[in-house]
Short mmCIF file of C-alpha atoms in Angstrom, two decimals:
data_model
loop_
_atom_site.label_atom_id
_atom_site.label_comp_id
_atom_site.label_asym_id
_atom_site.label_seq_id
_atom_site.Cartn_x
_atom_site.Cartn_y
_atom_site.Cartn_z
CA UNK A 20 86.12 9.29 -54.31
CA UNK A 21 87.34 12.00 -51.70
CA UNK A 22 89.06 10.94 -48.26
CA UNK A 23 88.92 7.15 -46.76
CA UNK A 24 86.77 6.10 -49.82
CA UNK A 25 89.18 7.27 -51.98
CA UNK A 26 91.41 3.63 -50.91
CA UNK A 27 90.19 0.56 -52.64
CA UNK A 28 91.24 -1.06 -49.38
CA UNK A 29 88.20 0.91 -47.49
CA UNK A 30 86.04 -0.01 -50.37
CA UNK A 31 86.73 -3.63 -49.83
CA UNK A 32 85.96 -3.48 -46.55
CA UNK A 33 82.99 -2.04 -46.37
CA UNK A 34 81.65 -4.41 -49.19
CA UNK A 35 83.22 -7.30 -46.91
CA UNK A 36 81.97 -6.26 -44.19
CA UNK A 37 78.22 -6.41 -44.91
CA UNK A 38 75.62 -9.26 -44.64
CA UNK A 39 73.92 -8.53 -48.08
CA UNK A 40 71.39 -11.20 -47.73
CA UNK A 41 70.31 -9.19 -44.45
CA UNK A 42 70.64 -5.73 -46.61
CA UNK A 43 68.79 -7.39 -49.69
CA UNK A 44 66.10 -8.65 -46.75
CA UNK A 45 65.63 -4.99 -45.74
CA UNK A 46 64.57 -3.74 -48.86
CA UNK A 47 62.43 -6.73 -50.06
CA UNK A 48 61.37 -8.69 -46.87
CA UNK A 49 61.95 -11.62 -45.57
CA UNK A 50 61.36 -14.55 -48.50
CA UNK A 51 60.50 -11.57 -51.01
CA UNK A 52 61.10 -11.54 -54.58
CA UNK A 53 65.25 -10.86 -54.74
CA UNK A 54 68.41 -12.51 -54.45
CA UNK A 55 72.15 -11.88 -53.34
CA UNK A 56 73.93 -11.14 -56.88
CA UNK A 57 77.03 -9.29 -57.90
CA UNK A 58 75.10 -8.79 -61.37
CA UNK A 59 72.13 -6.76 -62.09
CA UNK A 60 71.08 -9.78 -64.88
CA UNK A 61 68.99 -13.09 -63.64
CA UNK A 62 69.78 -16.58 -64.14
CA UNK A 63 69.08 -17.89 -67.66
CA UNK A 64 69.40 -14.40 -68.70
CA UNK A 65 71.47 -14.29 -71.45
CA UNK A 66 74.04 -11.67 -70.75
CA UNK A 67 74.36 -13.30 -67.32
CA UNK A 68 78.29 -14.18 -66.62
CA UNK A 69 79.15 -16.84 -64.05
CA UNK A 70 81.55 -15.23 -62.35
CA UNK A 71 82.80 -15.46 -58.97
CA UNK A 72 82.07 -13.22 -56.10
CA UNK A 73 84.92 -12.96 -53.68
CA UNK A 74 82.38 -10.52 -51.13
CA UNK A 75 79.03 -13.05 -50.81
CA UNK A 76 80.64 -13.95 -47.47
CA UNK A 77 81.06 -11.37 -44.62
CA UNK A 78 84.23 -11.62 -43.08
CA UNK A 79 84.53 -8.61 -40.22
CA UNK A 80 87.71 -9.40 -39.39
CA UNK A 81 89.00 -9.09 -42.83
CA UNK A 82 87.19 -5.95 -43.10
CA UNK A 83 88.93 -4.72 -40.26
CA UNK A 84 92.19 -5.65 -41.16
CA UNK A 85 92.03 -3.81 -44.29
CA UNK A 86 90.77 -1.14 -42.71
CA UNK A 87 93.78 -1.13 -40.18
CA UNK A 88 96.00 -1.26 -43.00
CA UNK A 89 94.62 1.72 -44.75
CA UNK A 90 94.52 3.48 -41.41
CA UNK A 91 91.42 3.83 -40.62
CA UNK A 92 91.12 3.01 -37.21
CA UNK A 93 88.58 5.07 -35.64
CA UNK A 94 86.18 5.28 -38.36
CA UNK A 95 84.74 7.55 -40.71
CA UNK A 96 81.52 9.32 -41.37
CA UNK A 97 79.67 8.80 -45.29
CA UNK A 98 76.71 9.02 -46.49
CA UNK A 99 74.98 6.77 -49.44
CA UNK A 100 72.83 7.69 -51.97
#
């Protein structure tokens, strides 16, 4: 990563800062087929780890402390693929 992204403290933000049941909704629809997951396997699946998921909960104000902290204080532009 080039510029802000380049910080893990921007990347942390921005993945703390979003409601990904909202994003996930967006794609699939309200009660469609999907669910929030930091792994691309299913429950039961076999090579499914339980592990924890410190960014299922937005916290904005985190975000924008780290984002503070990395100096990034009057944003940024990005795109996403």
């Amino acid at each position: 990563p080039r510029g802000p992204m380049a910080d893990p403290r921007v990347r942390r933000a921005i993945a703390l800062g979003m409601d990904r049941q909202e994003l996930m909704e967006a794609f699939v629809g309200p009660g469609g087929a999907g669910e929030v997951s930091n792994q691309p396997y299913p429950p039961g699946s076999y090579w499914r780890l339980d592990l924890p998921d410190p960014f299922l909960t937005r916290d904005v104000d985190a975000a924008r402390q780290l984002l503070t902290e990395a100096g990034v204080v009057d944003g940024f532009a990005t795109s996403a693929l």
